[in-house]
Amino acid sequence: MYRYDQFDARFVAGRVAQFSDQIERRISGELSEDQFRPLRLMNGLYLQLHAYMLRVAVPYGTMNSAQLRKLAHIARTYDRGYGHFTTRQNIQFNWPRLDDVPQILSELAEVEMHAIQTSGNCIRNVTTDQFAGAAADEIIDPRPVAEIIRQWSSLHPEFTFLPRKFKIAITGAAHDRAAIKFHDIGLMARRNEAGEIGWTVHVGGGMGRTPMVARKLNSFVPHADLLAYLESILRVYNRYGRRDNKYKARIKILVREEGLASFREQVESEFSEVRGGVLSLPEDELNRIKTYFAPPEFKDSDARFDLAALKVSDPEFARFVVHNTHQHARPGYTSVTISLKPVGGVPGDATDTQMDIVADLVERFSFDELRVSHEQNLVLPHVAIGDVRSVYEALCAAGLGEANVGQITDMIVCPGLDYCALANARSIPVAQEISKRFGSAKRQEEIGDLKIKISGCINACGHHHGGHIGILGVEKRGTELYQITVGGDASENAAIGNILGRGITGEEVPDAIERLVEVYLGARSGADESFLNTLSRLGETPFREALYGND
Amino acid sequence: MQILTANELISGATVYFLADGGWGEDINSARVFSEKNIPEMEQAIERAQASGVLISVESETVRVEGSRVVATRLRERIRARGPTAPRHRRQKPDIHHAVEFTHVSL
Ligand code: SF4
C-alpha cells in the first residue's frame, strides 16, 4: 500500500500542529465558536447530539495492521471502546473530547492517517471496490489511480471551497461494488478497441433529497489525461455550481439544469485548455505509484474449496465460504469479508478488541492488508484458501463470524437519531429488529441475496435509495415514521427505489419487510430469480398491496 | 414551556440551564420558562453564548410531568438520555470546565 513520502509526512504533521493550536486557542477563549467551527470541520470534527464525532479518513478503504491497531487504541483510550465504519469507507469515533483531539491526531499521524477532508465542501475520501487488487473480475487495480486522485485533490487550492461536498468513486471491475453511479464522479475502468485501459467517466450521481443516477460523460479517458479531465469537470462545477442554495449546490443539479450535452461541451472546452499540461500523468509516475500496490508474494497453489463435501461435514463453515469469500484473481487464494452485521448488533461497529483481533489476522493471513467496504464490512483481501478455516475460527471466537454477507441482515445503516444531529428518526433499532426477525441462517438461505439500506433522514447516508428495499426515517408531528422503497440498485445497473406509500411506525417495519419478502418468495420463478428481477416482472402493485391492502 | 440546552465545549456533553442559574446535565433540574419569561430566557441565551464554554445553545419545548421535565421532540428525549441502541450512558460534562461555566453569572 501507499507509504507517505517526506512531503506527505510534513504536511500531515503541520496540519496536526496547526489544528492543535486552534483547539488550544478555542479552549482559552481566543477563538469563538463561530471562528472555530469551520476549522474543526476541515479537520473532520463534528458536533453530534451527545458529543463530538471525529471522522478519520481511510483512503480508498485500505489499511494495514498497524493502522487498525492504532484505531483500536484510539477507541480504547480516547473513546468508548468502539468505532463505526461508514459508507465512505472511513471510521467515526462518537465520543472524543475536544482536548484529546490533538493527541488523537498526532497518534494517527504516526501511522500515516488523518481526518483532513472528511468534512466540508471539498473533495472527500475517494472510495473504491473493496476487492481492488484482488478480484478475479478486475480489469485493473484502481488503487494507484485512486492514490493519484487523493494526492491531486488533497488541499487542491482551487477546490477547497467548492459549492458543496464532492465525492469520487472508482472501480477497476465491470461489476460495480463501489456504487460509483451514486457519486458526483464515478470512474469505471474500460478497455478500448486498441486494448488500452482507460476510464469511463460518469457524472452527477448522488443520493440525498434529489437522488440521481450518474450519467455517462465520457466513455473513454486515457490514464494520462484523467487528472486533466477531472480538473476540467471540477472547474466547470466550481464556476457554475449553485452556491446560492445548499439544496441545489451538488453537481447533479448543475448537470440536470444545464443538460448533459451542454455540460459536456463546457468540460470539453476546459479540457482542451488543460490537456497535455502539468496535469498529464507521465507513465513513469503512474508506475512509481503502482509499485506501492504491487501484488504480494503469493505462493503457487491450486487449493480449492470442496463445497459439496463441506456442506455435509461442516455446514456452518460452508455457509461462511459461500457468502463471505470472493473469488480471487490468484488461484489458491480468496478474499474474506468480515461481516460487521452480527444478528441484532449495530451495523458497522467494531470494538477495540475486535479491531485488534482483526489486525492480527490481517498480519498473519492477508499480507498485512485490510479493506473497509462501503457496505460497512471489513475485508481480508488475500487469504490462502488453506487458511480460511483458521480465519473463520478466530472470527467466530471474536463474535465476527456471521456468514451473512449480501443477505438480508447485511444492511447498510446510518447512525440515525441515536447520534446524528441532522436525523429525523432512528435507524439502528429498526435495523436490529429486522436483523433479529430474519436472523436465522435457514431463513436467510431461503431468501437469498437481498439488500436492505436504512437512512435516518433524507440525506441518505444509509444509501436507502439504492437498497433493493430502502427504509427512510421521517418525522411527522413528533413521531418517527418510515417510508419503504423498493427497486433501488447500487450496482452497475444503478436505479433509485420508489416509495411504496405512506410512512409506517418503527414497530411496523419488521412485519412490513416480512410481507414484502413473502410476496417475493411466493412469486419468484425460482431461487435464482432475484428480488429485483421479480419486482421488475411483477411491478410494484403486489408489493404495495402487501403493505397497504387495496387502499 | 421551554428549557435551554447546549453542549459543553470540552466534552461536547448535553447540558441544561438549571433553576439555580448554573448549567448541569439533569434535564429534570432544568429551569422551565413560561411565555412570560421569554425575555429572561433570551438574556440567558445571550449570556450562555458569550460564556464561550457552551455551544449550540438552543431552546426546546417541554412539558412538566410531576418532578419530570419531558422534551416534546424525540430528538431531545434522546439527547437527555443518551443513544437508545445500544443504550449508552451519556457523555459527562467536563467538571473542571463545568465549574467555570456554572460560575458565569447568568
Ligand atoms: S442519513 Fe441523515 S440521519 Fe443518517 S447519518 Fe446521514 S444525516 Fe444523519
XYZ file of C-alpha atoms in Angstrom, chain A:
551
model
C 0.000 0.000 0.000
C 0.973 3.640 -0.365
C 3.538 4.952 2.130
C 3.891 8.617 2.953
C 6.866 10.362 1.453
C 8.558 13.243 3.274
C 6.168 15.744 1.796
C 3.075 13.825 2.993
C 4.538 13.342 6.467
C 5.460 17.016 6.823
C 2.090 18.122 5.536
C 0.131 15.947 7.979
C 2.385 16.853 10.917
C 1.988 20.521 10.026
C -1.767 20.191 9.972
C -1.814 18.405 13.350
C 0.240 21.228 14.870
C -1.963 23.873 13.276
C -5.245 22.327 14.408
C -3.879 21.588 17.897
C -3.029 25.246 18.213
C -6.519 26.197 17.050
C -8.065 23.870 19.650
C -5.899 25.404 22.344
C -6.983 28.878 21.297
C -10.620 27.794 21.263
C -10.357 26.408 24.792
C -8.595 29.507 26.041
C -11.382 31.629 24.568
C -9.212 33.347 21.990
C -11.305 31.824 19.188
C -15.097 31.966 19.246
C -17.234 29.010 18.204
C -18.137 30.835 15.009
C -14.467 31.156 14.169
C -13.602 27.642 15.295
C -16.453 25.675 13.728
C -15.209 25.823 10.103
C -11.708 24.965 11.322
C -12.831 21.881 13.231
C -14.975 20.744 10.312
C -11.974 20.996 7.996
C -10.362 18.520 10.345
C -13.236 16.059 10.444
C -14.514 17.062 13.884
C -18.304 17.338 14.083
C -20.611 18.047 16.993
C -23.366 15.442 17.210
C -26.230 15.007 19.675
C -24.263 13.753 22.670
C -20.654 14.606 21.953
C -18.115 15.401 19.264
C -17.567 12.931 16.451
C -14.210 12.510 14.738
C -14.235 11.076 11.230
C -10.912 9.561 10.232
C -10.111 9.009 6.561
C -9.251 5.542 5.330
C -8.027 6.364 1.820
C -9.945 4.157 -0.652
C -10.719 1.892 2.268
C -7.199 0.447 2.541
C -5.373 -0.111 5.826
C -2.624 -2.226 7.324
C -2.495 -3.934 10.713
C -0.565 -1.115 12.403
C -3.223 1.359 11.366
C -6.077 -0.834 12.557
C -4.291 -1.386 15.884
C -3.956 2.352 16.215
C -7.681 2.787 15.618
C -8.323 0.144 18.290
C -6.020 2.013 20.659
C -7.827 5.295 19.993
C -11.209 3.647 20.541
C -9.983 2.211 23.854
C -8.036 5.204 25.132
C -9.973 8.223 23.985
C -13.385 6.881 23.072
C -15.752 4.206 24.341
C -14.111 1.096 23.031
C -15.595 1.010 19.554
C -15.556 2.696 16.177
C -18.135 2.917 13.417
C -17.210 2.141 9.800
C -19.083 4.213 7.222
C -20.259 4.028 3.636
C -17.369 6.322 2.703
C -15.001 3.549 3.874
C -13.986 5.783 6.788
C -14.226 5.283 10.537
C -16.024 7.507 13.033
C -15.442 7.849 16.751
C -18.554 9.008 18.559
C -17.267 10.247 21.910
C -13.920 12.083 21.709
C -13.275 15.063 23.967
C -12.086 18.233 22.329
C -8.959 18.402 24.465
C -7.986 14.839 23.453
C -8.227 15.545 19.738
C -4.651 16.903 19.329
C -3.275 13.716 20.878
C -5.570 11.512 18.776
C -4.485 13.259 15.595
C -0.802 13.057 16.408
C -1.144 9.354 17.171
C -2.970 8.856 13.881
C -0.170 10.686 12.073
C 2.286 8.112 13.487
C 0.561 5.539 11.279
C 0.024 7.846 8.308
C -3.623 8.611 8.971
C -5.566 11.836 9.445
C -9.027 13.365 9.374
C -8.398 16.019 6.724
C -11.115 16.500 4.100
C -13.547 14.172 5.798
C -15.932 17.109 6.075
C -16.584 20.399 4.336
C -17.172 21.433 0.753
C -14.115 19.783 -0.690
C -13.221 16.560 -2.477
C -13.776 13.802 0.072
C -12.121 10.441 0.506
C -12.013 8.601 -2.825
C -13.770 5.272 -2.473
C -13.316 2.073 -4.389
C -14.076 -1.610 -4.744
C -13.199 -3.397 -1.512
C -11.737 -6.228 -3.600
C -9.460 -3.903 -5.593
C -6.187 -5.569 -6.466
C -7.629 -8.964 -5.580
C -10.839 -9.622 -7.531
C -10.830 -12.157 -10.339
C -13.140 -9.983 -12.452
C -10.946 -6.883 -12.323
C -9.568 -5.253 -15.480
C -7.093 -3.168 -13.500
C -6.262 -2.422 -9.872
C -7.840 1.039 -9.352
C -5.826 1.891 -6.206
C -2.835 3.581 -7.910
C -5.237 5.896 -9.725
C -7.234 6.396 -6.513
C -3.992 7.357 -4.768
C -3.110 9.812 -7.527
C -6.581 11.339 -7.232
C -6.071 11.548 -3.469
C -2.819 13.428 -3.922
C -4.269 15.728 -6.572
C -7.368 16.517 -4.515
C -5.695 16.968 -1.107
C -5.760 20.677 -0.349
C -6.171 21.470 -4.032
C -6.104 25.282 -3.826
C -8.904 25.739 -6.340
C -11.195 23.119 -4.843
C -11.052 23.729 -1.102
C -14.270 25.747 -1.100
C -16.483 24.098 -3.670
C -20.203 24.893 -3.841
C -20.776 21.659 -1.902
C -19.021 18.452 -0.890
C -17.710 16.292 -3.730
C -17.402 12.533 -3.828
C -15.473 10.412 -6.302
C -15.624 6.624 -6.569
C -13.567 4.401 -8.822
C -13.736 0.766 -9.788
C -11.455 -1.412 -11.866
C -14.059 -4.119 -12.456
C -17.107 -4.201 -14.707
C -19.220 -5.361 -11.802
C -19.610 -2.248 -9.672
C -19.144 -2.898 -5.961
C -18.425 0.742 -5.124
C -21.790 2.301 -6.068
C -19.950 4.591 -8.491
C -23.140 5.788 -10.169
C -24.280 7.350 -6.906
C -21.241 9.615 -6.773
C -20.527 13.095 -8.079
C -17.984 11.430 -10.329
C -17.906 7.677 -10.878
C -15.000 6.125 -12.750
C -15.082 2.658 -14.254
C -12.121 1.011 -15.951
C -12.614 0.027 -19.542
C -10.549 -1.423 -22.367
C -10.892 0.364 -25.729
C -10.784 -1.227 -29.181
C -7.000 -0.939 -29.217
C -6.843 -2.902 -25.977
C -5.720 0.102 -23.908
C -7.178 0.625 -20.480
C -8.800 3.937 -19.618
C -11.766 5.276 -17.677
C -15.436 5.704 -18.378
C -16.461 8.863 -16.565
C -19.925 9.187 -15.049
C -21.058 12.449 -13.530
C -23.877 13.834 -11.427
C -24.923 10.841 -9.377
C -25.918 11.119 -5.754
C -28.355 10.197 -3.043
C -29.820 12.834 -0.731
C -33.110 14.629 -1.235
C -32.720 14.632 -5.026
C -31.374 11.192 -5.834
C -29.881 10.756 -9.281
C -28.040 8.065 -11.140
C -24.835 9.424 -12.670
C -24.787 9.884 -16.427
C -22.046 8.902 -18.782
C -19.963 11.961 -19.617
C -17.130 10.305 -21.474
C -16.794 6.681 -22.412
C -13.012 6.598 -22.508
C -10.476 8.895 -20.899
C -6.894 7.572 -21.065
C -4.881 7.310 -17.858
C -2.570 10.107 -18.898
C -5.468 12.553 -19.270
C -7.565 11.538 -16.294
C -6.460 14.250 -13.861
C -6.819 16.950 -16.506
C -10.305 15.658 -17.254
C -11.289 15.576 -13.577
C -9.908 19.051 -13.107
C -11.986 20.251 -16.055
C -15.167 18.837 -14.528
C -14.375 20.377 -11.146
C -13.642 23.750 -12.735
C -16.967 23.868 -14.531
C -18.725 22.822 -11.339
C -16.785 25.271 -9.187
C -17.686 28.103 -11.533
C -21.366 27.358 -12.127
C -22.489 25.216 -9.179
C -25.362 26.804 -7.240
C -23.695 28.453 -4.252
C -26.918 30.358 -3.554
C -28.885 27.294 -2.480
C -27.459 24.472 -0.393
C -30.089 22.073 -1.700
C -29.181 22.773 -5.293
C -25.444 23.033 -4.888
C -24.342 19.499 -5.799
C -23.025 18.848 -9.291
C -26.010 16.610 -10.061
C -28.273 19.669 -10.073
C -25.905 21.591 -12.346
C -25.799 18.684 -14.791
C -29.577 18.411 -14.702
C -30.181 22.129 -15.138
C -27.543 22.611 -17.812
C -28.301 19.399 -19.647
C -25.672 16.732 -20.146
C -24.720 17.862 -23.660
C -24.084 21.448 -22.658
C -22.250 20.399 -19.501
C -20.075 18.082 -21.589
C -19.317 20.903 -24.028
C -18.098 23.105 -21.195
C -15.966 20.327 -19.755
C -14.501 19.587 -23.187
C -13.691 23.238 -23.723
C -11.923 23.400 -20.363
C -10.228 20.080 -21.103
C -8.862 21.375 -24.403
C -7.102 24.095 -22.393
C -5.577 21.928 -19.680
C -4.954 18.694 -21.544
C -1.300 17.904 -22.093
C -0.234 20.386 -19.407
C 1.071 19.881 -15.896
C -1.731 17.502 -15.032
C -0.712 14.910 -17.600
C 0.179 11.785 -15.814
C 3.542 10.519 -17.002
C 3.733 6.747 -17.359
C 6.767 6.596 -15.065
C 4.909 8.412 -12.263
C 1.984 6.040 -12.595
C 4.446 3.153 -12.495
C 6.143 4.597 -9.423
C 2.821 4.762 -7.598
C 1.940 1.291 -8.858
C 4.958 -0.181 -7.103
C 3.289 0.658 -3.782
C 0.415 -1.579 -4.787
C 2.440 -4.441 -6.226
C 0.766 -7.807 -5.610
C 2.058 -9.585 -2.512
C 4.247 -12.640 -2.819
C 1.615 -15.238 -3.442
C 2.586 -18.866 -3.297
C 1.683 -21.196 -6.136
C -1.300 -23.178 -5.053
C -4.223 -24.962 -6.591
C -6.160 -25.263 -3.334
C -9.930 -25.012 -3.738
C -12.913 -25.342 -1.503
C -14.715 -28.625 -1.816
C -18.094 -27.109 -1.131
C -20.102 -30.255 -1.687
C -18.067 -32.064 0.963
C -18.027 -29.079 3.325
C -21.796 -28.759 3.181
C -22.002 -32.249 4.632
C -19.074 -32.217 7.050
C -19.076 -28.597 8.186
C -22.254 -26.813 7.055
C -21.682 -23.620 9.032
C -18.238 -23.131 7.606
C -19.604 -23.987 4.168
C -22.118 -21.187 4.581
C -19.313 -18.794 5.511
C -17.381 -19.833 2.409
C -20.402 -19.337 0.168
C -21.300 -15.882 1.463
C -18.148 -14.357 2.903
C -15.495 -15.270 0.369
C -14.973 -13.670 -3.002
C -13.149 -15.093 -5.968
C -9.519 -14.004 -6.103
C -7.528 -13.363 -9.257
C -4.852 -15.710 -7.976
C -5.523 -19.473 -7.795
C -5.357 -20.817 -4.251
C -6.423 -17.510 -2.671
C -9.676 -15.807 -1.781
C -10.892 -12.538 -0.279
C -12.689 -12.930 3.046
C -15.356 -10.450 4.095
C -15.694 -9.944 7.839
C -19.308 -9.085 8.491
C -19.843 -6.192 10.888
C -23.529 -7.101 10.960
C -23.963 -9.557 13.819
C -27.602 -10.516 14.234
C -29.204 -7.849 16.420
C -25.988 -5.794 16.574
C -25.140 -2.271 15.451
C -24.241 -2.351 11.754
C -20.710 -1.143 11.024
C -19.477 -1.056 14.618
C -16.331 -2.860 15.759
C -14.948 -2.915 19.284
C -11.320 -2.182 20.116
C -10.769 -5.865 20.935
C -12.296 -6.948 17.648
C -10.108 -4.461 15.773
C -7.016 -5.868 17.488
C -8.035 -9.420 16.629
C -8.695 -8.486 13.012
C -5.320 -6.687 12.914
C -3.652 -9.962 13.934
C -5.487 -11.786 11.154
C -4.510 -9.077 8.675
C -0.895 -9.559 9.597
C -0.897 -13.339 9.727
C -3.181 -14.234 6.859
C -3.612 -11.334 4.443
C -0.167 -9.916 3.694
C -0.839 -7.072 6.105
C -3.724 -5.688 4.049
C -7.238 -4.817 5.142
C -10.105 -3.129 3.339
C -13.229 -1.369 4.504
C -16.228 -1.868 2.212
C -18.811 0.824 1.535
C -21.314 -1.727 2.815
C -19.721 -1.287 6.258
C -17.827 -4.561 6.437
C -14.116 -5.363 6.599
C -12.216 -7.444 4.075
C -9.074 -9.552 4.247
C -8.241 -9.300 0.556
C -5.641 -12.050 0.115
C -6.199 -15.173 2.200
C -4.783 -18.568 1.170
C -7.691 -20.955 0.802
C -5.997 -23.340 3.233
C -6.052 -20.617 5.906
C -9.720 -19.705 5.666
C -10.782 -22.252 8.312
C -8.357 -20.726 10.837
C -9.541 -17.227 9.980
C -13.149 -18.334 10.373
C -12.498 -19.846 13.793
C -10.741 -16.723 15.018
C -13.586 -14.572 13.723
C -16.229 -16.745 15.405
C -14.356 -16.500 18.695
C -14.378 -12.701 18.349
C -18.100 -12.518 17.550
C -17.307 -11.697 13.929
C -18.182 -14.990 12.275
C -21.590 -14.015 10.886
C -21.950 -15.684 7.479
C -24.439 -13.181 6.094
C -22.620 -11.076 3.503
C -25.045 -9.900 0.812
C -28.014 -11.286 2.701
C -30.982 -9.565 4.257
C -29.255 -8.951 7.620
C -26.188 -7.398 5.933
C -27.754 -3.944 5.904
C -26.183 -0.547 5.313
C -27.415 1.617 8.183
C -26.600 5.215 9.072
C -26.241 6.308 12.737
C -29.666 7.985 12.650
C -31.253 9.791 15.548
C -29.279 7.901 18.171
C -26.255 10.033 17.286
C -26.766 12.302 14.322
C -27.734 15.940 14.778
C -29.468 16.021 11.390
C -31.610 12.921 11.836
C -35.385 12.690 11.769
C -35.639 9.142 13.032
C -33.594 6.309 14.453
C -32.014 3.777 12.108
C -30.119 1.405 14.378
C -33.025 -0.018 16.423
C -35.010 -0.594 13.227
C -32.062 -2.468 11.736
C -31.677 -4.515 14.895
C -35.300 -5.612 14.837
C -35.128 -6.574 11.158
C -31.901 -8.419 11.834
C -33.451 -10.385 14.701
C -36.564 -11.160 12.675
C -34.582 -12.599 9.741
C -31.536 -13.738 11.700
C -31.861 -17.494 11.323
C -29.492 -18.992 8.795
C -32.287 -21.091 7.336
C -34.494 -18.089 6.688
C -31.670 -16.125 5.109
C -30.707 -19.032 2.869
C -34.297 -19.332 1.754
C -34.477 -15.641 0.828
C -31.082 -15.418 -0.870
C -29.282 -12.169 -1.612
C -31.277 -9.089 -0.717
C -30.029 -5.631 0.173
C -31.816 -3.501 2.735
C -30.494 0.007 3.379
C -31.669 2.406 6.058
C -31.259 6.181 6.441
C -32.427 8.313 9.348
C -33.179 11.297 7.120
C -33.309 12.350 3.507
C -29.564 12.995 3.417
C -29.445 9.276 2.670
C -26.102 8.397 4.264
C -27.559 4.889 4.659
C -27.992 4.704 0.847
C -31.682 3.787 1.132
C -32.306 4.990 -2.438
C -30.021 2.199 -3.642
C -31.500 -0.563 -1.472
C -33.478 -3.379 -3.056
C -35.628 -2.453 -0.104
C -34.916 1.021 1.251
C -36.085 2.442 4.535
C -36.161 6.182 5.112
C -36.837 7.691 8.517
C -39.064 10.772 8.509
C -40.715 12.697 11.291
C -44.375 13.572 11.443
C -45.769 15.524 14.379
C -43.099 14.310 16.734
C -43.350 10.653 15.695
C -40.758 8.653 13.821
C -42.174 7.162 10.655
C -40.514 5.073 7.992
C -41.091 5.179 4.252
C -40.396 1.963 2.403
C -38.965 1.973 -1.106
C -38.364 -0.931 -3.465
C -36.297 -1.339 -6.594
C -33.136 0.560 -5.733
C -29.876 -0.841 -7.027
C -26.343 0.407 -6.331
C -24.624 -1.903 -8.819
C -23.637 -1.136 -12.427
C -27.382 -1.267 -13.186
C -27.960 1.587 -10.759
C -31.568 2.528 -10.033
C -33.401 4.605 -7.454
C -36.060 2.877 -5.386
C -39.677 4.009 -5.486
C -41.670 4.851 -2.377
C -44.494 2.371 -1.885
C -46.764 4.568 0.213
C -47.313 6.419 3.455
C -44.852 6.100 6.328
C -45.275 3.392 8.970
C -44.047 3.233 12.549
C -40.797 1.587 13.585
C -42.674 -1.288 15.253
C -44.469 -1.986 11.979
C -41.301 -2.145 9.891
C -40.235 -5.786 10.514
C -43.714 -7.036 9.626
C -43.757 -4.848 6.546
C -40.415 -6.245 5.396
C -41.694 -9.732 6.109
C -44.708 -9.114 3.874
C -42.538 -7.804 1.032
C -40.284 -10.830 1.363
C -43.290 -13.141 1.315
C -44.555 -11.577 -1.919
C -41.135 -12.130 -3.423
C -40.785 -15.718 -2.226
C -44.280 -16.561 -3.380
C -43.874 -15.043 -6.830
C -40.292 -15.693 -7.858
C -39.840 -18.155 -10.689
C -37.129 -19.975 -8.769
C -34.451 -19.437 -6.157
C -32.243 -17.884 -8.816
C -34.686 -15.102 -9.678
C -33.524 -12.099 -7.690
C -35.771 -9.755 -5.746
C -35.147 -7.028 -8.324
C -35.983 -9.289 -11.260
C -39.173 -10.464 -9.597
C -40.075 -6.852 -8.873
C -39.473 -5.732 -12.436
C -41.511 -8.666 -13.783
C -44.442 -8.117 -11.419
C -44.367 -4.372 -10.982
C -44.813 -2.678 -7.633
C -48.515 -3.321 -7.194
C -48.358 -6.643 -5.344
C -45.696 -5.232 -3.038
C -47.698 -2.092 -2.395
C -50.821 -4.144 -1.734
C -48.912 -6.340 0.654
C -48.168 -3.259 2.729
C -51.309 -1.221 2.391
C -54.014 -3.534 1.074
C -56.022 -2.098 -1.781
C -56.482 1.393 -0.339
